[in-house]
Short mmCIF file of C-alpha atoms and ligand atoms in Angstrom, two decimals:
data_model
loop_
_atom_site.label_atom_id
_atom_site.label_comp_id
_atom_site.label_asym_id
_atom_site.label_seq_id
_atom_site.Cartn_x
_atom_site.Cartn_y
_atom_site.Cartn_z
CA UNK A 14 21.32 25.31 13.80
CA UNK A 15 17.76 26.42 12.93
CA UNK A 16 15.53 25.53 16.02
CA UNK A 17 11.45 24.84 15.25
CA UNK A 18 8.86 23.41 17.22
CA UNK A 19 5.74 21.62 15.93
CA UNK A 20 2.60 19.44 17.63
CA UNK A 21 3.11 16.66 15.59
CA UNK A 22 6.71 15.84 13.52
CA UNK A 23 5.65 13.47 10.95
CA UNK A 24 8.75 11.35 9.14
CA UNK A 25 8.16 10.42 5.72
CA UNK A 26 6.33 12.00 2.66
CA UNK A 27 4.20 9.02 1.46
CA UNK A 28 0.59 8.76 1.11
CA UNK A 29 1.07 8.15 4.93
CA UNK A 30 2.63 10.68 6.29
CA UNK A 31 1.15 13.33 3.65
CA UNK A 32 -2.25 12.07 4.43
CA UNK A 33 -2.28 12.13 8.42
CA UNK A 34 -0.77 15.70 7.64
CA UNK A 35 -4.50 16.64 5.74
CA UNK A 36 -6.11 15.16 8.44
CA UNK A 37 -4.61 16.71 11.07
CA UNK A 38 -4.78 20.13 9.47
CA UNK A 39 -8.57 19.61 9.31
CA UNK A 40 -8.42 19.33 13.42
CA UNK A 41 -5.95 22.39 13.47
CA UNK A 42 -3.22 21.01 14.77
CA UNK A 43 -0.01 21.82 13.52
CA UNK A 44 2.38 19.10 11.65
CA UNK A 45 6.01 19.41 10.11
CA UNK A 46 6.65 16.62 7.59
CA UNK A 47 10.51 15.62 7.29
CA UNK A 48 11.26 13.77 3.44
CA UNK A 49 14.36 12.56 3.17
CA UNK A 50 13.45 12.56 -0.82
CA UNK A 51 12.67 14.83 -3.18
CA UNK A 52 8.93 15.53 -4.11
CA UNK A 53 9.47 14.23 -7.74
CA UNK A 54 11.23 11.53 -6.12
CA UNK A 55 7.96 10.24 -4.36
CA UNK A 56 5.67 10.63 -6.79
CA UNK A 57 8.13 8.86 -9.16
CA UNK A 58 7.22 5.27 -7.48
CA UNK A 59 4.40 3.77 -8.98
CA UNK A 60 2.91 1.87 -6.59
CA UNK A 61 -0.51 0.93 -6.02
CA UNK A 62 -3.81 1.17 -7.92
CA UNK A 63 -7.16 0.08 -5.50
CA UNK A 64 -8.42 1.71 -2.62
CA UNK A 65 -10.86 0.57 -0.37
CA UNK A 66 -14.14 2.93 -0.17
CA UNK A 67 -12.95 3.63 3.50
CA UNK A 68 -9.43 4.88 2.04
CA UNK A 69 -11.57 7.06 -0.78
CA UNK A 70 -13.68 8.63 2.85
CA UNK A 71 -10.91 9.08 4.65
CA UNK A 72 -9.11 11.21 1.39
CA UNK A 73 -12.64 12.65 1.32
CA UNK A 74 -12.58 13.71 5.39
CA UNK A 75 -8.92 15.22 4.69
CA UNK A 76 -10.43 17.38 1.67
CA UNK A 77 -8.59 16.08 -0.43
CA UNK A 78 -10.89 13.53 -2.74
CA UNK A 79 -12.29 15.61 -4.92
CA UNK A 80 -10.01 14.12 -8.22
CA UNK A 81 -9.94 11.08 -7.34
CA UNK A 82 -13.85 10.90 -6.94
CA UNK A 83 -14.10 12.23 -10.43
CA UNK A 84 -11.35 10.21 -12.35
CA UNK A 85 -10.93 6.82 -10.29
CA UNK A 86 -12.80 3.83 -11.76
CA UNK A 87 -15.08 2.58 -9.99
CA UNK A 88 -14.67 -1.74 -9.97
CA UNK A 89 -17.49 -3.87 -8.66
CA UNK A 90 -15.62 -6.82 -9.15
CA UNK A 91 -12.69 -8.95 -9.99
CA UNK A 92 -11.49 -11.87 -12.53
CA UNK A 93 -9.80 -14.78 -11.49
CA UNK A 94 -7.91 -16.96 -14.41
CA UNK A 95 -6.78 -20.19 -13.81
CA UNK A 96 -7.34 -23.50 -15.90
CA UNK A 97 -7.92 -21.67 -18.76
CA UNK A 98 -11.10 -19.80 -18.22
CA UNK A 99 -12.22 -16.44 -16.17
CA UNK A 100 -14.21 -17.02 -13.38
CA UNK A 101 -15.70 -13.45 -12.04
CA UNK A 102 -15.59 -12.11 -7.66
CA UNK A 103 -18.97 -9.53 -7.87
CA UNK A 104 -17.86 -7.49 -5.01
CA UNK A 105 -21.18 -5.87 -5.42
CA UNK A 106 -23.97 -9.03 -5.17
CA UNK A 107 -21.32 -10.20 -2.90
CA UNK A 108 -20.88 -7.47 -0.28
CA UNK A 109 -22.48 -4.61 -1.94
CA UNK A 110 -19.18 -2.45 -2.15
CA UNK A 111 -16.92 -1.53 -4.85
CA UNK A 112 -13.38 -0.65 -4.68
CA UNK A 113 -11.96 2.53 -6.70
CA UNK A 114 -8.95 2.34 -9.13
CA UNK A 115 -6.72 5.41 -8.62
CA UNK A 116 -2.74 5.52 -8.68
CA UNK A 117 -0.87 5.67 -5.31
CA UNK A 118 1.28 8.80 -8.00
CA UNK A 119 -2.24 10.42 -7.91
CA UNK A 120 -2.88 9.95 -4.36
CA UNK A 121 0.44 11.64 -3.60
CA UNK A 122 -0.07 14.19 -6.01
CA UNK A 123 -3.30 15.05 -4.55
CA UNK A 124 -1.93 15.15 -0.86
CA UNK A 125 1.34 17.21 -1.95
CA UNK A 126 -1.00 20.20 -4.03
CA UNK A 127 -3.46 20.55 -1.22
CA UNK A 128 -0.57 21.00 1.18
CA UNK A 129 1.06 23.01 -0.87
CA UNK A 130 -1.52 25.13 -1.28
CA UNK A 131 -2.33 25.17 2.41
CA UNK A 132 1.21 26.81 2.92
CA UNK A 133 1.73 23.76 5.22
CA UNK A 134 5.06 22.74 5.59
CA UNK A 135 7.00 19.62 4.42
CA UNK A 136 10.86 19.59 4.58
CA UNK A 137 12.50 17.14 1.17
CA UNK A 138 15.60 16.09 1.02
CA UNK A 139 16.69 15.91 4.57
CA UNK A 140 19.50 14.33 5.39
CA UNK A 141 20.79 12.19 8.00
CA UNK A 142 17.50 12.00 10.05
CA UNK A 143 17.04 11.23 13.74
CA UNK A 144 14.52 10.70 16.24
CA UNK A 145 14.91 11.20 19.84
CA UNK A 146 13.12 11.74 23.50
CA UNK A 147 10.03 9.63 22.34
CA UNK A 148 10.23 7.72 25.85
CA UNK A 149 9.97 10.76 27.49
CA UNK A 150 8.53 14.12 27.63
CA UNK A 151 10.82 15.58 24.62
CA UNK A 152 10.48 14.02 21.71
CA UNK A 153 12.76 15.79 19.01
CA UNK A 154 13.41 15.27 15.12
CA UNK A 155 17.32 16.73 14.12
CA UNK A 156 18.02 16.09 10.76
CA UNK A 157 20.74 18.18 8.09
CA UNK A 158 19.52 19.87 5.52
CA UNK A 159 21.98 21.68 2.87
CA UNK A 160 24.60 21.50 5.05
CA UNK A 161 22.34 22.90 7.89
CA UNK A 162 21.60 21.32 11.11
CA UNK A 163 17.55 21.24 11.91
CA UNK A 164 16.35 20.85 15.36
CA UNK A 165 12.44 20.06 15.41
CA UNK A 166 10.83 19.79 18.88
CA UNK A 167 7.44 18.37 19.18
CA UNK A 168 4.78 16.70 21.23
CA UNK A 169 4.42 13.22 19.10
CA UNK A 170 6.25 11.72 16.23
CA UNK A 171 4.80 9.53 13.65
CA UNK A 172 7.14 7.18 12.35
CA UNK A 173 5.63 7.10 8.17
CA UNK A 174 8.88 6.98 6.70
CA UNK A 175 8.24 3.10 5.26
CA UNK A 176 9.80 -0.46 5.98
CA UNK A 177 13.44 1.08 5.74
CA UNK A 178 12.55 3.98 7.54
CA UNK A 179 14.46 5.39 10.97
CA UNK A 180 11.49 5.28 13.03
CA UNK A 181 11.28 1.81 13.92
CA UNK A 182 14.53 0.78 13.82
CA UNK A 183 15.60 3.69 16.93
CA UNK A 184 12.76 1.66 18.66
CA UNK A 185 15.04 -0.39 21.80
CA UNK A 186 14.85 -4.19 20.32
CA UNK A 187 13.59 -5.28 23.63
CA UNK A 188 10.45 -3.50 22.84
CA UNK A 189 9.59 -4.24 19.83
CA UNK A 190 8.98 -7.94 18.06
CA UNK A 191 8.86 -8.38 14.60
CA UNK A 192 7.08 -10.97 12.50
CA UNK A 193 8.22 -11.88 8.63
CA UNK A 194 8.07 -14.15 5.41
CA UNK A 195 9.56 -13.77 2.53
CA UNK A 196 8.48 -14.98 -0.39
CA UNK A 197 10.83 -16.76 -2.89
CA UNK A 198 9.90 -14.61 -5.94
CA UNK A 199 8.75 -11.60 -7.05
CA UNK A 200 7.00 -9.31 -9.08
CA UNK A 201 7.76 -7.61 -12.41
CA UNK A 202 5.39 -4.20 -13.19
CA UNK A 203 5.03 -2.39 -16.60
CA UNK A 204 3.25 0.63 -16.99
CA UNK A 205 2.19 1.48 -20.26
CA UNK A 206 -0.18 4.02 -22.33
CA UNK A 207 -2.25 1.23 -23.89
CA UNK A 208 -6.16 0.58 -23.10
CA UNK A 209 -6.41 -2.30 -20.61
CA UNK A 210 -6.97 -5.70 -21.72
CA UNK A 211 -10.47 -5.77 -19.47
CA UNK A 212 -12.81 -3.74 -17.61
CA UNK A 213 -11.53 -5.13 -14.32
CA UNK A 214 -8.39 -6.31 -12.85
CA UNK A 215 -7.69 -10.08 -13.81
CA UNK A 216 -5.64 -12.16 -11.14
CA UNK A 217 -4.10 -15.49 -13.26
CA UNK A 218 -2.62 -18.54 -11.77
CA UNK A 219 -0.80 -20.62 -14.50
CA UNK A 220 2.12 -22.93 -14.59
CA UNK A 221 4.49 -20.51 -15.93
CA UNK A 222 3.56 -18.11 -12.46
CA UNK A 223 1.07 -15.84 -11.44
CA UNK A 224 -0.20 -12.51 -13.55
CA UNK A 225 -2.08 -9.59 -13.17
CA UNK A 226 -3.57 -7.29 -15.54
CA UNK A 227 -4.20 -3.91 -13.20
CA UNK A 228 -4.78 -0.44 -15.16
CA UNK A 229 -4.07 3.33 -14.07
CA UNK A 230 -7.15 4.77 -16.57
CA UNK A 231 -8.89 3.59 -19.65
CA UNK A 232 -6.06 4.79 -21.45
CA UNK A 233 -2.62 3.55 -19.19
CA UNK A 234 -2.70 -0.39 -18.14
CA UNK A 235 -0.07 -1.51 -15.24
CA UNK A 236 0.51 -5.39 -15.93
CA UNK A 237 2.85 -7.27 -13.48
CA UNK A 238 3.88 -11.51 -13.83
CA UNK A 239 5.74 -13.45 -11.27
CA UNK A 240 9.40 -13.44 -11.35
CA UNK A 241 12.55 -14.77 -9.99
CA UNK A 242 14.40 -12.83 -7.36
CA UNK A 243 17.26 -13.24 -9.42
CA UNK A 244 15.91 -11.75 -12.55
CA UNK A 245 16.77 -8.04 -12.69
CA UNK A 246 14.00 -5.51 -14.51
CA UNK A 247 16.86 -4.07 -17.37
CA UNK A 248 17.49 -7.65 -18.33
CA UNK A 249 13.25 -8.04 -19.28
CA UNK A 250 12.69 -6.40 -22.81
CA UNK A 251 9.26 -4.88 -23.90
CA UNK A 252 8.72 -7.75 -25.86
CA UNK A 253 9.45 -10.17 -23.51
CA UNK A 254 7.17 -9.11 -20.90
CA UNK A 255 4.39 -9.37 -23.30
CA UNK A 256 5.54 -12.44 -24.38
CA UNK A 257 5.22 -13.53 -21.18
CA UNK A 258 2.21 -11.70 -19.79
CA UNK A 259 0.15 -13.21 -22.73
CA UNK A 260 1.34 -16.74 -22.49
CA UNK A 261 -0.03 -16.66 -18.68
CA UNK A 262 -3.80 -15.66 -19.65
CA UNK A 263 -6.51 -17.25 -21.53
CA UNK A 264 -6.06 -17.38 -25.50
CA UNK A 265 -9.37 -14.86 -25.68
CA UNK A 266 -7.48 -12.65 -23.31
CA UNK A 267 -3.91 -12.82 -24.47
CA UNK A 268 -5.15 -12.02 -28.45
CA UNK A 269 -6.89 -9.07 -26.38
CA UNK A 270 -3.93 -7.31 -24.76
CA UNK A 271 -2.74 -4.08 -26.53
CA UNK A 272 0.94 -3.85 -26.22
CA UNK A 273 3.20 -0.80 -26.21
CA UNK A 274 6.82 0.66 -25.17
CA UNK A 275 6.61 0.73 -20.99
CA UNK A 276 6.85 3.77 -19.64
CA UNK A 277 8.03 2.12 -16.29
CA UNK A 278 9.37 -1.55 -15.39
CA UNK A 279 10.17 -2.37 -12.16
CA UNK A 280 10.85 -5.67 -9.48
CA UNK A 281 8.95 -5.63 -6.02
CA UNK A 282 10.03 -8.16 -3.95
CA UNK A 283 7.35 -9.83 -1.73
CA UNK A 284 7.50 -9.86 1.94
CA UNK A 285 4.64 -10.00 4.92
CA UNK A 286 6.17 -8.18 7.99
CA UNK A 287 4.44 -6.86 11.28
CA UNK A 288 5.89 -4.99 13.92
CA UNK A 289 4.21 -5.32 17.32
CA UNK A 290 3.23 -2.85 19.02
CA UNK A 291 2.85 0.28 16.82
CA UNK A 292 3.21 2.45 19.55
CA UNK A 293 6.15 3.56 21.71
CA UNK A 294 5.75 6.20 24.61
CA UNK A 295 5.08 9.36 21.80
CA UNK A 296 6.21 7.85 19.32
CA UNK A 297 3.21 6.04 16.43
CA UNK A 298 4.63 3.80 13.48
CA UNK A 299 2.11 4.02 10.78
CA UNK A 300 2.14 2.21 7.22
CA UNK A 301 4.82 0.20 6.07
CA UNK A 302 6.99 1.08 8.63
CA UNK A 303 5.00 -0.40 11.01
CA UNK A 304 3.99 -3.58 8.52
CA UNK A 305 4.48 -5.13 5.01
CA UNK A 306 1.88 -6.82 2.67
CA UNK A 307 2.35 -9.01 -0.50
CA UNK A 308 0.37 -6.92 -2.97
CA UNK A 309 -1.29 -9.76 -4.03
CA UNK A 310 -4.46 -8.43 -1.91
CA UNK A 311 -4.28 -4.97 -2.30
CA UNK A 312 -3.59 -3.75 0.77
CA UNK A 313 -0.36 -2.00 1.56
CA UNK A 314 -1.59 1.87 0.54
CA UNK A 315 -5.22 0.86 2.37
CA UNK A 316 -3.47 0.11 5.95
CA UNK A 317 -1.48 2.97 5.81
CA UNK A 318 -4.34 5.18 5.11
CA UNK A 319 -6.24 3.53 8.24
CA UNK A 320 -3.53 3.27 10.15
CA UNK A 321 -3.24 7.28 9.91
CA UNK A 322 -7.23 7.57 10.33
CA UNK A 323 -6.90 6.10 13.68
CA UNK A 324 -3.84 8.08 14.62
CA UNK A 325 -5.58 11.52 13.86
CA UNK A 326 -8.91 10.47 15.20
CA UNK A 327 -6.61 9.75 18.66
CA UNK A 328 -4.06 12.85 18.20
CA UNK A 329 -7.23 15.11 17.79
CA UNK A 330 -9.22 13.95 20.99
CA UNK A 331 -5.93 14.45 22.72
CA UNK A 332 -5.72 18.25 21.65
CA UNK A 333 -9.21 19.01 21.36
CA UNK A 334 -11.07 16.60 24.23
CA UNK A 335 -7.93 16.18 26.52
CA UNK A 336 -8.88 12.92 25.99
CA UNK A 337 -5.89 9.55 25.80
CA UNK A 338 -8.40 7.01 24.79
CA UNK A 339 -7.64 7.27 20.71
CA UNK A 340 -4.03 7.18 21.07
CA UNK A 341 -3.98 4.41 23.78
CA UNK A 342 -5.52 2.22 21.49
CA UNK A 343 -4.10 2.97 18.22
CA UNK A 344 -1.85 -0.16 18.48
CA UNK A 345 -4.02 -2.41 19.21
CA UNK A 346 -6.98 -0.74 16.41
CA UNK A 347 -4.24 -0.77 14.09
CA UNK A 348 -3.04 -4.35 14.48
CA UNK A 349 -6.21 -6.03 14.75
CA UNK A 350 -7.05 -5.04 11.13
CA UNK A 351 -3.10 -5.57 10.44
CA UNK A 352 -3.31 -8.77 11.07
CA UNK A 353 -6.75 -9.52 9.22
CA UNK A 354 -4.99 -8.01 5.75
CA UNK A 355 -2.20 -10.23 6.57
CA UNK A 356 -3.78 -13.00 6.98
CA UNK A 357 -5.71 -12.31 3.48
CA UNK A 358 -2.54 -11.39 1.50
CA UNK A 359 -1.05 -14.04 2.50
CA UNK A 360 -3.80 -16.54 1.83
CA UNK A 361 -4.19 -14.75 -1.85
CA UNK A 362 -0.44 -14.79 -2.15
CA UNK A 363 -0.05 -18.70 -1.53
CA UNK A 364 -3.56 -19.18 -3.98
CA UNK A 365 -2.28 -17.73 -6.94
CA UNK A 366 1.42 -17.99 -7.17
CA UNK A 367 4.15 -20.48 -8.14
CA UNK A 368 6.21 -21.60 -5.41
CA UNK A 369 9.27 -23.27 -6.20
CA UNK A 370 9.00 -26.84 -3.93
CA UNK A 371 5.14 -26.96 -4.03
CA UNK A 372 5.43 -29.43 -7.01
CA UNK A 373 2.53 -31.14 -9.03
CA UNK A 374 0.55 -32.03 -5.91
CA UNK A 375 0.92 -28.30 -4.91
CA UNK A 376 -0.55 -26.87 -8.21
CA UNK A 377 -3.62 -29.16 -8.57
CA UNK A 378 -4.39 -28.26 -4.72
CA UNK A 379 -4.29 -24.44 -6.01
CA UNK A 380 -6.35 -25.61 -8.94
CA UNK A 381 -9.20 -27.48 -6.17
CA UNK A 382 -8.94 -24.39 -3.65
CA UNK A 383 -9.71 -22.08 -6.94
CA UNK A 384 -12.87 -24.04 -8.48
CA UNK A 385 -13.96 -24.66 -4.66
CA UNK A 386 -13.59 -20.90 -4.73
CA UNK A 387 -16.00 -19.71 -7.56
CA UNK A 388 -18.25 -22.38 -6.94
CA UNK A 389 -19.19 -21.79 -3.48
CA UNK A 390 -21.15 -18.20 -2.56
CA UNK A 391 -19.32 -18.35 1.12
CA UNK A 392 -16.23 -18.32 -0.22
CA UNK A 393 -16.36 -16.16 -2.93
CA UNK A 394 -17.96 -13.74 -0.05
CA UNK A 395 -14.99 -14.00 1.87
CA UNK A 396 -12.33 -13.06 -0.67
CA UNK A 397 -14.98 -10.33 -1.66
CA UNK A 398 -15.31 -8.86 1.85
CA UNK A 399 -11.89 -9.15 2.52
CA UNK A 400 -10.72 -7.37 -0.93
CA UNK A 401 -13.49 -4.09 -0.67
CA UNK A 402 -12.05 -4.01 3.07
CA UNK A 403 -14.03 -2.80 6.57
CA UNK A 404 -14.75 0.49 7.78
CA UNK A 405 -12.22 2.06 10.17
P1 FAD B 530 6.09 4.69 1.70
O1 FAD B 530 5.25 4.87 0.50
O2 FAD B 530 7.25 3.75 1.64
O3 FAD B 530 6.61 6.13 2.15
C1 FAD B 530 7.60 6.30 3.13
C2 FAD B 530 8.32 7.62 2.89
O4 FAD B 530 9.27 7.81 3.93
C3 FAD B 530 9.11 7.62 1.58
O5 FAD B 530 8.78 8.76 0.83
C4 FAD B 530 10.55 7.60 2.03
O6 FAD B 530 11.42 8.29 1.13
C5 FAD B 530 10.47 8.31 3.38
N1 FAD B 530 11.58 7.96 4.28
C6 FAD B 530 12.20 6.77 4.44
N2 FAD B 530 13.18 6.86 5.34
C7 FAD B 530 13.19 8.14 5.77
C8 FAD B 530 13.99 8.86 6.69
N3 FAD B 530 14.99 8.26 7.35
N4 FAD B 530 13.73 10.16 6.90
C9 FAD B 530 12.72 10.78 6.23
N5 FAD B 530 11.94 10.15 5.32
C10 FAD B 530 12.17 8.84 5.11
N6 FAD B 530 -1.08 -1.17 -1.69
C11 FAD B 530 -2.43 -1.13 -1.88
O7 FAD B 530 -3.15 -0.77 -0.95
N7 FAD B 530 -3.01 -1.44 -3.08
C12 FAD B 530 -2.26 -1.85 -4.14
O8 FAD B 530 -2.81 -2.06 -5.22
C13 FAD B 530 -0.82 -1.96 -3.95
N8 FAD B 530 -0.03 -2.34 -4.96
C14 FAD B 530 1.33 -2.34 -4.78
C15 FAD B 530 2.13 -2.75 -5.84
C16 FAD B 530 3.51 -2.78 -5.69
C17 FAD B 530 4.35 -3.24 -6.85
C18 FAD B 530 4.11 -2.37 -4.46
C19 FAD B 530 5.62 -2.37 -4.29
C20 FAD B 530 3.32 -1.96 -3.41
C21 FAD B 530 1.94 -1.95 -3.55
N9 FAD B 530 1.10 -1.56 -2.52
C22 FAD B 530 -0.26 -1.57 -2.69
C23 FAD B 530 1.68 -1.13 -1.23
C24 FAD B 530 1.77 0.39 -1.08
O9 FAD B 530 2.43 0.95 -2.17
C25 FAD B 530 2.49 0.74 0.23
O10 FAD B 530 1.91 0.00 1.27
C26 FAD B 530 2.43 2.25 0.53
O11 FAD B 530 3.34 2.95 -0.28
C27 FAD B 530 2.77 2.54 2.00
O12 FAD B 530 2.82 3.93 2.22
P2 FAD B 530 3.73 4.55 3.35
O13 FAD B 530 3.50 6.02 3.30
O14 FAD B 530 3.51 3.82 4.61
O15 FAD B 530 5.23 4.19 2.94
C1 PHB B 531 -1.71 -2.17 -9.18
O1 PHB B 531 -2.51 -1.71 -10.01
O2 PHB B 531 -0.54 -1.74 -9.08
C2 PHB B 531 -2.14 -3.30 -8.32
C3 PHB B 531 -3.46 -3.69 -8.33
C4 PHB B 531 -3.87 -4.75 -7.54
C5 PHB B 531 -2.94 -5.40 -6.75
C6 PHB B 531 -1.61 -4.98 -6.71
C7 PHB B 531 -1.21 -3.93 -7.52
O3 PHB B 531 -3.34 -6.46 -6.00
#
């Protein structure tokens, strides 16, 4: 048995976890991350592609910004399709923010070097992984590794290790409640080394199901269309997906879009899920363990990275001020904004998708809420604010 002890045991390797562990290293206090992947494993997800200027700060505060600062795009706005025509969001008249476009892969990336080079350490490929003494004075982290049993004792834990993650589910049930939808479809992403179709990111609403044309750089595009839950990713050729991707823009558009072999192709299912509270005794959920967005607005990498703002802010006035404040309200910080992104996703989600028993009258209501949408500054302020996201 190899025996450690840490300040903070953070479970999970994601942009979560990997970013409360630069942020906490800033404040000097010591953190262990436990992966139960590999490194090339995590950054093999692609994920998502916006952050919110206060995600881009907080990577800045952690030290860790400086790539993303000089290679993410910077997008003061959005296209909406529907009818036939492109109707543009001007985040920037509208709010006077911007949002950057930089891969979740690069986020990681970033996180994993700087730690790496900060000889801080992160344990992959743990097996088996447990959490225990959270109600009490003792938390502790055992987990195998290699055959090897690992015994990490601690002062706090932070749950980061995603929706099917550990954490929450050693929570009792009686403390916890949990909130869900599930959406009857899904979404099938390519990634592929062509330019993208536009400058911006274009969200479409047709009959056929919703679209969006998202990019990585001016030189790799990430495209995704609505799909059944049914359909599996192996079963969609190249050609197909462009088939289909083009036949759910506007002719100008479609003739536009540079096709080419995908590098990846994947199905996310969507889901909205919150878990109430975030906090139990010393242990913090943060991220998607804690709570689940429909990417439709963006959000999912942006909560996590707040989410973790909040718990560092509260984990460093406990070691440095002796202070509880932070860390007693980190649930309810956390799930007031929670709840605003859900709301949002949610609301985006139900705009610009297909949904299976919505029929005819469903589809021209999308069609009245969308024209009502451009044509009308306080609403097309509202999706804007809630898209470039608040400060924490
Ligand atoms: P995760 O990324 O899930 O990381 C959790 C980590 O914990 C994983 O590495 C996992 O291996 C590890 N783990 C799990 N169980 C254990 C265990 N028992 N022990 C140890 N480790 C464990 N969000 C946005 O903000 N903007 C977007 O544009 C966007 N687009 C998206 C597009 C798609 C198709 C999808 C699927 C998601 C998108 N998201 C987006 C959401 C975003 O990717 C997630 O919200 C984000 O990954 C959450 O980070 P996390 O660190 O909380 O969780
Ligand atoms: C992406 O680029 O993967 C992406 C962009 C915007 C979204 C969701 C995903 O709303």
């Amino acid at each position: 048995m190899v025996h450690r002890r840490t300040q903070v045991a953070i479970i999970g390797a994601g942009p979560a976890g990997l970013l409360l562990g630069a942020l906490l290293a800033r404040h000097g206090i010591d953190a262990v991350i436990v992966e139960q992947r590999s490194a090339e494993y995590v950054l093999s997800r692609i994920r998502a592609g916006v952050l919110e200027q206060t995600t881009v700060d907080l990577l800045r505060e952690a030290g860790v910004a400086d790539r993303c600062l000089k290679e993410g795009l910077t997008h003061e706005g959005i296209e909406l399709s529907f009818d036939g025509a492109l109707h543009r969001i001007d985040f920037r008249a509208l709010t006077d923010k911007h949002v950057t476009v930089y891969g979740q892969t690069e986020v990681t990336h970033d996180l994993m070097q700087s730690r790496a080079s900060s000889n801080l350490m992160t344990d992959y490929e743990a097996e088996s992984v447990e959490v225990s003494g959270f109600d009490c004075e003792r938390p502790a982290v055992r987990y195998l590794k290699g055959g090897v049993s690992h015994e990490l004792a601690c002062d706090f834990i932070a749950g980061c290790d995603g929706y099917h993650g550990i954490c929450r589910a050693s929570v009792p049930t009686d403390a916890i409640s949990t909130y869900e939808k599930v959406y009857p479809f899904g979404w099938l992403g390519v990634l592929a080394d062509v330019p993208p179709v536009r400058h911006e990111l274009i969200y479409a609403n047709h009959d056929r199901g919703f679209a969006l044309c998202s990019q990585r750089s001016r030189t790799r595009s990430r495209y995704y269309v609505q799909c059944s839950l049914d359909d599996q990713a192996d079963q969609w050729s190249d050609e197909a997906f462009w088939d289909e991707l083009r036949r759910r823009l506007p002719a100008e558009i479609a003739e536009a879009v540079t096709t080419g072999p995908s590098i990846e192709k994947s199905i996310a299912p969507l889901r909205s899920f919150v878990a109430e509270p975030m906090r139990f005794g010393r242990l913090f959920l943060a991220g998607d363990a804690a709570h689940i967005v429909p990417p439709t607005g963006a959000k999912g990498l942006n909560l996590a990275a707040t989410d973790v703002g909040y718990l560092a802010r509260g984990l460093a006035e406990h070691y440095l001020e002796r202070s509880s404040s932070g860390l007693d309200h980190y649930s309810t910080r956390c799930l007031s904004r929670v709840w605003k992104a859900e709301r949002f996703s949610w609301w985006f989600t139900s705009l610009m998708h297909r949904f299976p028993d919505a029929g005819a009258f469903g589809s021209r209501l999308q069609q009245a809420e969308l024209a009502y949408l451009v044509g009308s500054r306080s609403a097309s302020s509202a999706l804007a604010e809630n898209y470039v996201g608040l400060p924490l």
